[in-house]
PDB file of C-alpha atoms in Angstrom:
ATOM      1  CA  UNK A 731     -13.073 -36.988 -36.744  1.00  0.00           C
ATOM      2  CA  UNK A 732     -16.416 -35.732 -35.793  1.00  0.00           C
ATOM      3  CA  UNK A 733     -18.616 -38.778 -36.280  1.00  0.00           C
ATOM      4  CA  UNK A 734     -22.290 -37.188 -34.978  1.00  0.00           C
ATOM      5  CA  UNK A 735     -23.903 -34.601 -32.856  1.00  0.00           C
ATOM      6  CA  UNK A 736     -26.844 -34.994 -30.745  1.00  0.00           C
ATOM      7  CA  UNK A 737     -28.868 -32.161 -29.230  1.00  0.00           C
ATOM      8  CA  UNK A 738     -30.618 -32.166 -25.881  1.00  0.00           C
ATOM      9  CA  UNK A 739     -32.140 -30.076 -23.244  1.00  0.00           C
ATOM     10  CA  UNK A 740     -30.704 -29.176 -19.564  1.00  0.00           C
ATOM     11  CA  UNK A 741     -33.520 -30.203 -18.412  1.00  0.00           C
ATOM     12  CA  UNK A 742     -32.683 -32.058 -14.842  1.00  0.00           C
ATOM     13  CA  UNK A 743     -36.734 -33.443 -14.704  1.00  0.00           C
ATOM     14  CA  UNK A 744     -35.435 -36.047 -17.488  1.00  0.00           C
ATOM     15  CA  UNK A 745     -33.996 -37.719 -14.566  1.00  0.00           C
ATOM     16  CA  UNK A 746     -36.958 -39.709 -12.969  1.00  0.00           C
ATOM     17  CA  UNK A 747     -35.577 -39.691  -9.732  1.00  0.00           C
ATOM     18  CA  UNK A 748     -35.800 -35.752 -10.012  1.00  0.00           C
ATOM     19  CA  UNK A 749     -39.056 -35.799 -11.605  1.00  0.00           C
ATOM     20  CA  UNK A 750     -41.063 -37.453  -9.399  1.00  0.00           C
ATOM     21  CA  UNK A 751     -44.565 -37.849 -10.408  1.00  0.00           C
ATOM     22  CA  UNK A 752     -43.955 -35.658 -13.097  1.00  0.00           C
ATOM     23  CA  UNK A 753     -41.714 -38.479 -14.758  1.00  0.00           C
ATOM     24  CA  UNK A 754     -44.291 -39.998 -16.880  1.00  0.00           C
ATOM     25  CA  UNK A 755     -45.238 -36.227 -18.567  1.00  0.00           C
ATOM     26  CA  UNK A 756     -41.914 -36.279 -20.124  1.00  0.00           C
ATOM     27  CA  UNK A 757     -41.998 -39.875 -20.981  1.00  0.00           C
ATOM     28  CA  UNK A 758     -41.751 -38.779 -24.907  1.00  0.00           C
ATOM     29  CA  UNK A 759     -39.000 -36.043 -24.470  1.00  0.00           C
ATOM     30  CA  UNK A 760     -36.793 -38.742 -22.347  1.00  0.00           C
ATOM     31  CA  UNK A 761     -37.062 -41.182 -24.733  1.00  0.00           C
ATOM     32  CA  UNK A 762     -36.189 -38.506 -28.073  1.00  0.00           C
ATOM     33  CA  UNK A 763     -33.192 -37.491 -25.735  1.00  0.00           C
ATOM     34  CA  UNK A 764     -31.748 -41.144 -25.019  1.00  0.00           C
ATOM     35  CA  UNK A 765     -32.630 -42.026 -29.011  1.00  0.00           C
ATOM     36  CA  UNK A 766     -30.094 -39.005 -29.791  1.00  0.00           C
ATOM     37  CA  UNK A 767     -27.909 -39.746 -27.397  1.00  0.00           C
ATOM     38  CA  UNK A 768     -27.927 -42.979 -29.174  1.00  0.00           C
ATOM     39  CA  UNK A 769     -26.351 -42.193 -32.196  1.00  0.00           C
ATOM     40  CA  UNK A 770     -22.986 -40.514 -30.496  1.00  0.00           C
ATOM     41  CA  UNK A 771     -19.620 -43.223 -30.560  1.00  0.00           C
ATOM     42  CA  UNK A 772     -18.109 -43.865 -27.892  1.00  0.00           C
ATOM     43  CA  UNK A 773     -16.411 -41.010 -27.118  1.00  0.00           C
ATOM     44  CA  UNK A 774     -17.955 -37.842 -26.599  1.00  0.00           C
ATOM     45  CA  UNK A 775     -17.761 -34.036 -26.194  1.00  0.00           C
ATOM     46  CA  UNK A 776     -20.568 -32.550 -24.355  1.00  0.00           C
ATOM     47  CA  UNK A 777     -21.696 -29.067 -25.393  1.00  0.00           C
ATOM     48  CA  UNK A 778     -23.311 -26.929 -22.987  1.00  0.00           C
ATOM     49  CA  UNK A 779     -23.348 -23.314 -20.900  1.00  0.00           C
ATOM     50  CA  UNK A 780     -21.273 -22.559 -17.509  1.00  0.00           C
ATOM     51  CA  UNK A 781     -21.017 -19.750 -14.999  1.00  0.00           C
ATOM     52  CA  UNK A 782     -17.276 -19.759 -17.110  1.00  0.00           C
ATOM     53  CA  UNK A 783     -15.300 -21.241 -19.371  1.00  0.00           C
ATOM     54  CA  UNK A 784     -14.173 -25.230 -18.270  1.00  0.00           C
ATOM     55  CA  UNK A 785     -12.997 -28.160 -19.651  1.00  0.00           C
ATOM     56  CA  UNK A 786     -14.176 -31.074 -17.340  1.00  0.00           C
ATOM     57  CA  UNK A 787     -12.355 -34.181 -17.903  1.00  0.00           C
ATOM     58  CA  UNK A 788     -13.560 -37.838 -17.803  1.00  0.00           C
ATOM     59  CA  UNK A 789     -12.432 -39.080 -14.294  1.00  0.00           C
ATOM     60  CA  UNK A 790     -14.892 -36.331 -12.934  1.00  0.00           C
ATOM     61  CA  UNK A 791     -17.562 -37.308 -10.720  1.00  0.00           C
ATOM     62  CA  UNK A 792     -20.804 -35.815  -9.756  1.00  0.00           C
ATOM     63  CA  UNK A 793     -24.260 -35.182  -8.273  1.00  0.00           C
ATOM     64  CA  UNK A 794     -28.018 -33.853  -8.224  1.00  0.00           C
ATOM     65  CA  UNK A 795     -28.269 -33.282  -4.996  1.00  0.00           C
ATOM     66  CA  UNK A 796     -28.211 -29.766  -5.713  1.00  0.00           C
ATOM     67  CA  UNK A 797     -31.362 -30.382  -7.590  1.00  0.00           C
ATOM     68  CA  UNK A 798     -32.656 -32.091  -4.491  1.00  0.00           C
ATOM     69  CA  UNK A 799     -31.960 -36.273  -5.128  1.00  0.00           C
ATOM     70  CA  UNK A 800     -28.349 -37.643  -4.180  1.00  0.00           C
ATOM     71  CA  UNK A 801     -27.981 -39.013  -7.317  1.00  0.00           C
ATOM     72  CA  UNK A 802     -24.621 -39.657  -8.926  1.00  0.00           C
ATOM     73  CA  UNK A 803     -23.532 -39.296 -12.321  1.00  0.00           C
ATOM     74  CA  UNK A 804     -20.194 -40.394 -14.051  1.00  0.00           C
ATOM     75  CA  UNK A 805     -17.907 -39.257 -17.080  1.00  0.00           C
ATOM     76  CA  UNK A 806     -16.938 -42.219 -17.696  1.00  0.00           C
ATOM     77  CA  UNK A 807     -17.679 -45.765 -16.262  1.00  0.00           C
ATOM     78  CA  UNK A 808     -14.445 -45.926 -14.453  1.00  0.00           C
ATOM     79  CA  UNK A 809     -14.325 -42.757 -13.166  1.00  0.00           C
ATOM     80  CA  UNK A 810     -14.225 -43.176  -9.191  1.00  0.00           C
ATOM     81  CA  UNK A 811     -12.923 -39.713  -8.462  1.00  0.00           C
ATOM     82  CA  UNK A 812     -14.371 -37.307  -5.415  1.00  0.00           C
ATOM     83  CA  UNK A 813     -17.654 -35.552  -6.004  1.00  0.00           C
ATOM     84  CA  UNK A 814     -16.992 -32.288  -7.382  1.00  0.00           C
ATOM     85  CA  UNK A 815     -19.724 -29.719  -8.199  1.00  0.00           C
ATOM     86  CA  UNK A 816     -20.319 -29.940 -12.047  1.00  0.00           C
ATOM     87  CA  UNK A 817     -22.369 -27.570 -13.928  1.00  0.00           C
ATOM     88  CA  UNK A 818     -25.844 -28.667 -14.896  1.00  0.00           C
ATOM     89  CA  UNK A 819     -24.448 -29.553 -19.121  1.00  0.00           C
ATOM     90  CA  UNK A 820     -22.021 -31.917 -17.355  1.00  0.00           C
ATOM     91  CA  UNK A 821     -24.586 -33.486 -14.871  1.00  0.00           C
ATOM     92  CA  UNK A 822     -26.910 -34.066 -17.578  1.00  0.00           C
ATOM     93  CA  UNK A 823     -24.503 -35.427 -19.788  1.00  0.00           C
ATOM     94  CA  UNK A 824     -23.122 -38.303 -16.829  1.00  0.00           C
ATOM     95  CA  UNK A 825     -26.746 -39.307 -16.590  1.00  0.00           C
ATOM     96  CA  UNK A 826     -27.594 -39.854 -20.492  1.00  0.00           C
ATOM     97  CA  UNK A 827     -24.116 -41.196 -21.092  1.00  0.00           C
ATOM     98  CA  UNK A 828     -25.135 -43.725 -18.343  1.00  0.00           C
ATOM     99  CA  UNK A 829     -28.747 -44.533 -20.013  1.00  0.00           C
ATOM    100  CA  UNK A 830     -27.120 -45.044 -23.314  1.00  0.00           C
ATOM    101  CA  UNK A 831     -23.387 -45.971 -23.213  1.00  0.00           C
ATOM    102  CA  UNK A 832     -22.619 -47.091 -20.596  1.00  0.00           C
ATOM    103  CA  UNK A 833     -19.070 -47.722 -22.043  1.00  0.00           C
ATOM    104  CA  UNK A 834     -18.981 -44.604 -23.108  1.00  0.00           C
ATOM    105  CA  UNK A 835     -16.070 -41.358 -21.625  1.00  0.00           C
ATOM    106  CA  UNK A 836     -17.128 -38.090 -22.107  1.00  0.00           C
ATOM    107  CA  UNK A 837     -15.358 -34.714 -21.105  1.00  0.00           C
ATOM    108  CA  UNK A 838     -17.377 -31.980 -21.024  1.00  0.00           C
ATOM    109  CA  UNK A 839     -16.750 -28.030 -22.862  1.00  0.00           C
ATOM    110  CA  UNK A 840     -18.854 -25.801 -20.920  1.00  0.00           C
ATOM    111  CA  UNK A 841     -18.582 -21.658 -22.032  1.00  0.00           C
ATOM    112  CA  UNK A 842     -19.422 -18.987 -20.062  1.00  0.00           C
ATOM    113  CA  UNK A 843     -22.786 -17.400 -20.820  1.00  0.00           C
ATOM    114  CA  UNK A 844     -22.164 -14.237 -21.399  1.00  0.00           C
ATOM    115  CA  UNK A 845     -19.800 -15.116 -24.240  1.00  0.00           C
ATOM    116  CA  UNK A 846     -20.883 -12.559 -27.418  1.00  0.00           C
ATOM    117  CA  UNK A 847     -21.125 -14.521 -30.821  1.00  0.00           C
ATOM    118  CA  UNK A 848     -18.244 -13.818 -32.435  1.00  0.00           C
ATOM    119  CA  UNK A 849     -16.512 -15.659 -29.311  1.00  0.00           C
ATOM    120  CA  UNK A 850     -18.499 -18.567 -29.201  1.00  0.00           C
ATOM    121  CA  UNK A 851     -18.226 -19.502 -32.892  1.00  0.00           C
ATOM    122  CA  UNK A 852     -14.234 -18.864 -32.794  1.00  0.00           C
ATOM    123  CA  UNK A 853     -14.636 -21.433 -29.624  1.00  0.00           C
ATOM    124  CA  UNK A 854     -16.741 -23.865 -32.254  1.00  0.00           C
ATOM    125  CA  UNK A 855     -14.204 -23.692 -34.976  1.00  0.00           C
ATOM    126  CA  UNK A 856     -11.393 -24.550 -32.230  1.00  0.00           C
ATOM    127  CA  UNK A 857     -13.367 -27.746 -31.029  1.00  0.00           C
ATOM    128  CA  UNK A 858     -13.585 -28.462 -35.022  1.00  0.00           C
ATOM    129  CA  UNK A 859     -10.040 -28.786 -35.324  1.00  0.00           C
ATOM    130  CA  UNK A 860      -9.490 -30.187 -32.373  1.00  0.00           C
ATOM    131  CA  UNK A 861     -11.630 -32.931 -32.854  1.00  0.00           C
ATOM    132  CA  UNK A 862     -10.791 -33.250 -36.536  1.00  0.00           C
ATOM    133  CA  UNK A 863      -6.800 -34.059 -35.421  1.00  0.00           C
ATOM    134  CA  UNK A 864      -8.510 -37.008 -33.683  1.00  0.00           C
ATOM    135  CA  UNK A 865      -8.297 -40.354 -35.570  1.00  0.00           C
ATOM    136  CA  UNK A 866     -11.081 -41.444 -33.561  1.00  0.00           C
ATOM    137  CA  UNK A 867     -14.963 -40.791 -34.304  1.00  0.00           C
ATOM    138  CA  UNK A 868     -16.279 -38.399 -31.867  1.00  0.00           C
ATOM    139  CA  UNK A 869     -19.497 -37.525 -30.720  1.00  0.00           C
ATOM    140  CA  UNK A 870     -20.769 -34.598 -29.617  1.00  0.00           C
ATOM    141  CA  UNK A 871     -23.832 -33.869 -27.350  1.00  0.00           C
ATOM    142  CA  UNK A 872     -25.295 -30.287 -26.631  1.00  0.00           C
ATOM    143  CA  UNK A 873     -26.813 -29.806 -24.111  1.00  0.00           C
ATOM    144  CA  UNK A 874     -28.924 -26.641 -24.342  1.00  0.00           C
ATOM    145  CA  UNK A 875     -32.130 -24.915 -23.466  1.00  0.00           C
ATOM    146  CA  UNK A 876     -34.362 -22.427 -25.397  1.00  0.00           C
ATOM    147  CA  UNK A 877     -36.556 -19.706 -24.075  1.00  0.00           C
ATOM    148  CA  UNK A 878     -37.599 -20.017 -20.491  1.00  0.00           C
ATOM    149  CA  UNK A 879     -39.905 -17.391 -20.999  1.00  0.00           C
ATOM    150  CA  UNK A 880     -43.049 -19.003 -22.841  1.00  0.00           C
ATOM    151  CA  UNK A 881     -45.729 -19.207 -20.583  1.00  0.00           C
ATOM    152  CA  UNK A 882     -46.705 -17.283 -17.019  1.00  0.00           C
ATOM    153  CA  UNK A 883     -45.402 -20.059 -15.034  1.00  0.00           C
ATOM    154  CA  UNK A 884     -41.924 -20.639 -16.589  1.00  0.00           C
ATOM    155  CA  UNK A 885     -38.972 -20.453 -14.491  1.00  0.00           C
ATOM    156  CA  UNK A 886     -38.386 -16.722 -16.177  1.00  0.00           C
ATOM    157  CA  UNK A 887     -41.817 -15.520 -16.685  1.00  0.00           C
ATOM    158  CA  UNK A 888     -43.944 -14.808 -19.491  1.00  0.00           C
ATOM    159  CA  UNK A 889     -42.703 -12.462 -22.622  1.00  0.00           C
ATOM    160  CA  UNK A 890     -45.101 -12.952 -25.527  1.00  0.00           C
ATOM    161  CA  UNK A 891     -42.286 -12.120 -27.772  1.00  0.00           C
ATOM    162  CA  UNK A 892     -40.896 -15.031 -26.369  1.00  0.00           C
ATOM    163  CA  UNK A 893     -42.742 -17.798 -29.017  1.00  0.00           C
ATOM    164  CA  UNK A 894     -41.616 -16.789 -32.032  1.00  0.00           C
ATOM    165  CA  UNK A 895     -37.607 -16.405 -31.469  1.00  0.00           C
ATOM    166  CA  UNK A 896     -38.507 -20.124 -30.141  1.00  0.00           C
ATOM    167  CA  UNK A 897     -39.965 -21.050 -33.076  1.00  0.00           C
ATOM    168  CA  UNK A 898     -37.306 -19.733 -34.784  1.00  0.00           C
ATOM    169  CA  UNK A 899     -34.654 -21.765 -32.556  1.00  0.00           C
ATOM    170  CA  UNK A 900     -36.247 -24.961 -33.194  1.00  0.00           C
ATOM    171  CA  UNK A 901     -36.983 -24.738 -36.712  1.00  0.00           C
ATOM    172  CA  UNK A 902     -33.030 -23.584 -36.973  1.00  0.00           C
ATOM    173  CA  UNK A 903     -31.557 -26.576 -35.118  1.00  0.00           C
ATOM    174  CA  UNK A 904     -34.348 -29.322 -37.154  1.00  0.00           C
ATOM    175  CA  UNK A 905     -33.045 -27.938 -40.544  1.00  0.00           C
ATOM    176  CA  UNK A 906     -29.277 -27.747 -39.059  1.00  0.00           C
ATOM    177  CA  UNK A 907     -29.207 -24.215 -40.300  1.00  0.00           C
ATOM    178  CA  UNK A 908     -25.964 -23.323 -38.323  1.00  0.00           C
ATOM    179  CA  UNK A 909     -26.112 -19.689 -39.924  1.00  0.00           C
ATOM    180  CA  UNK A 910     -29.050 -18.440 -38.044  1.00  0.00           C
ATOM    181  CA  UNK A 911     -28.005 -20.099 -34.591  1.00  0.00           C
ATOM    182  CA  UNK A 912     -25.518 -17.156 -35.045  1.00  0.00           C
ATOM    183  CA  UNK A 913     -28.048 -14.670 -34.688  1.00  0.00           C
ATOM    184  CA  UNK A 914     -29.666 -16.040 -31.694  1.00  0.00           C
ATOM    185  CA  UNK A 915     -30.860 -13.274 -29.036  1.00  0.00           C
ATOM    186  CA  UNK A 916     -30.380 -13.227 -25.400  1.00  0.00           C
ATOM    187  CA  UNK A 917     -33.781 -14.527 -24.458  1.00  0.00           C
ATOM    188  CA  UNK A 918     -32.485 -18.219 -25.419  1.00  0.00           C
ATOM    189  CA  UNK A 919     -31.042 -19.373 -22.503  1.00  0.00           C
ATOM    190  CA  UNK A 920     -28.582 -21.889 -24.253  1.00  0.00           C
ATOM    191  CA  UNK A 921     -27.296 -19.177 -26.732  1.00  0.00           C
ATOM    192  CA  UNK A 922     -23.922 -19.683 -26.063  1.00  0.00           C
ATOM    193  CA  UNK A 923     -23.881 -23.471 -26.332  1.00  0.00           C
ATOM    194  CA  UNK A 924     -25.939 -23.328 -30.009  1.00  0.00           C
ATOM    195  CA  UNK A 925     -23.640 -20.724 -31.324  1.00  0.00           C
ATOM    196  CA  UNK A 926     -20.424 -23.173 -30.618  1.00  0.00           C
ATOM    197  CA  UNK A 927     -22.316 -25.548 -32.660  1.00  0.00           C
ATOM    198  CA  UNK A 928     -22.838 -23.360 -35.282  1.00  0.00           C
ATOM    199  CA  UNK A 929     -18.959 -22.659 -35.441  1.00  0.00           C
ATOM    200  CA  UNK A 930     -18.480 -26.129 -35.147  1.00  0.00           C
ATOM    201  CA  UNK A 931     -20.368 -27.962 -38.044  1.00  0.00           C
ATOM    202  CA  UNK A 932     -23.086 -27.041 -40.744  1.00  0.00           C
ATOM    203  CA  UNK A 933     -24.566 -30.389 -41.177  1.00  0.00           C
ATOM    204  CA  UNK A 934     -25.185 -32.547 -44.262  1.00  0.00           C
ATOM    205  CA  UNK A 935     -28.502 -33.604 -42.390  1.00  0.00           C
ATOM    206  CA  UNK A 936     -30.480 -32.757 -39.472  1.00  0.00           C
ATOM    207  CA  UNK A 937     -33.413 -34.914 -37.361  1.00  0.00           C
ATOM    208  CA  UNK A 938     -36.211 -33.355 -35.162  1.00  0.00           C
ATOM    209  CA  UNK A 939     -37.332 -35.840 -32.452  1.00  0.00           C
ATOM    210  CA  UNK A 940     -39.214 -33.767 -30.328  1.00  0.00           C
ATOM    211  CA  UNK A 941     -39.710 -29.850 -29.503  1.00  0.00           C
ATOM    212  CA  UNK A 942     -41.714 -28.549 -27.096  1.00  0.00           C
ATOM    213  CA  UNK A 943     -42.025 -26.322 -23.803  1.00  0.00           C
ATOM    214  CA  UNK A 944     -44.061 -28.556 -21.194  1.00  0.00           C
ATOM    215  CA  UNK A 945     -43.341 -26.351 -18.352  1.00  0.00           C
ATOM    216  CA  UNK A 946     -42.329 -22.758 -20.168  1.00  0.00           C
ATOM    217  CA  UNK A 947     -39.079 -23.465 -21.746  1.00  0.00           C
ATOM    218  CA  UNK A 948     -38.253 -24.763 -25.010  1.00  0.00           C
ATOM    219  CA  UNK A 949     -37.382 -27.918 -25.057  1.00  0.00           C
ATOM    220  CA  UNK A 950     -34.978 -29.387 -28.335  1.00  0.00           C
ATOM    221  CA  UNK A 951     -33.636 -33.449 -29.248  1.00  0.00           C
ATOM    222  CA  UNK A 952     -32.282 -33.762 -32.234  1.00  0.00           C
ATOM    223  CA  UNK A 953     -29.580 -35.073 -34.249  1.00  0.00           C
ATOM    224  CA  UNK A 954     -26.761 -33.317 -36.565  1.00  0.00           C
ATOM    225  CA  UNK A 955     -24.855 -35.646 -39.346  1.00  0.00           C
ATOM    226  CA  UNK A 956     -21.712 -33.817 -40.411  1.00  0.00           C
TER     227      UNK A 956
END
């Protein structure tokens, strides 16, 4: 049974190692994404975008280093399998699973980007009933970006129409109004991964801990109660 959701950012500069001495400017967005987090069981399903469809099981094991730290990140606390290249959803979920819950297994759904609606909310509704057959509460954790478009030094440039589809995003996902995540445009980079969860569950509640775009992209922790 699906017990909670919690929604995050990709956003690899979470990880202090990663962040260097920019750690302490995203103090408040860390700690909104670990409160989320916080809420999830203790086993999860982590929500996020791929370069293709993949289900990533529990035992996997991998790393930043890509990002440019060595540093290691779990499914599941006794997962002691050989580093494997994960997508960035995955990595971020290891990390927050490991701030959190440490006890805590999650396997990871990542979808393929360039998945229209239509696909991704059929994708949604599968998850539903496959986590609905489950006699266990589950959690799920998406892990998703806005626009990385807001201002001239974000990692996609500026496009002034940029601020109000974000505006729209956020104020979407705080009143867990799965209907217009449907409609989301290309410009939000995490699309895919927002309109799974809106085939997946239109909440009886929804909680805003932060939004924001401190370096160009919008940035999103909340939580969803089914």
């Amino acid at each position: 049974m699906l017990a909670a959701i919690a929604l995050i950012p990709s956003a690899p500069v979470l990880v202090p190692e990663l962040a260097g001495a920019a750690a302490a400017e995203v103090a408040d967005l860390r700690a909104a994404v670990l409160a989320a987090a916080a809420v999830l069981p203790a086993r999860w399903i982590a929500v996020g975008a791929g370069p293709e469809d993949a289900n990533i099981g529990a035992h996997s094991v991998g790393t930043f280093a890509g990002y440019g730290v060595d540093v290691p990140v779990r499914l599941a606390p006794e997962a002691t399998g050989p580093v494997t290249e994960l997508p960035l959803c995955a990595l971020m979920a290891g990390w927050v699973r490991a701030q959190v819950a440490p006890e805590a297994v999650v396997d990871v759904c990542a979808y393929r980007a360039e998945h229209g609606a239509d696909t991704a909310l059929a994708c949604g509704r599968a998850l539903r009933a496959e986590i609905d057959a489950s006699d266990q509460p589950v959690g799920v954790l998406v892990v998703a970006d806005g626009c990385n478009t807001l201002t001239a030094s974000a990692p996609g440039g500026f496009d002034p129409a940029a601020a109000a589809v974000q505006d729209a995003l956020d104020d979407a996902l705080a009143a867990g109004d799965a209907a217009a995540l449907a409609d989301l445009p290309a410009q939000v980079v995490g699309r895919v991964a927002y309109q799974v969860l809106a085939g997946l569950c239109a909440p009886a509640a929804a909680d805003q801990l932060y939004r924001g775009a401190p370096y160009g992209v919008g940035y999103f922790a909340g939580t969803w109660r089914p």
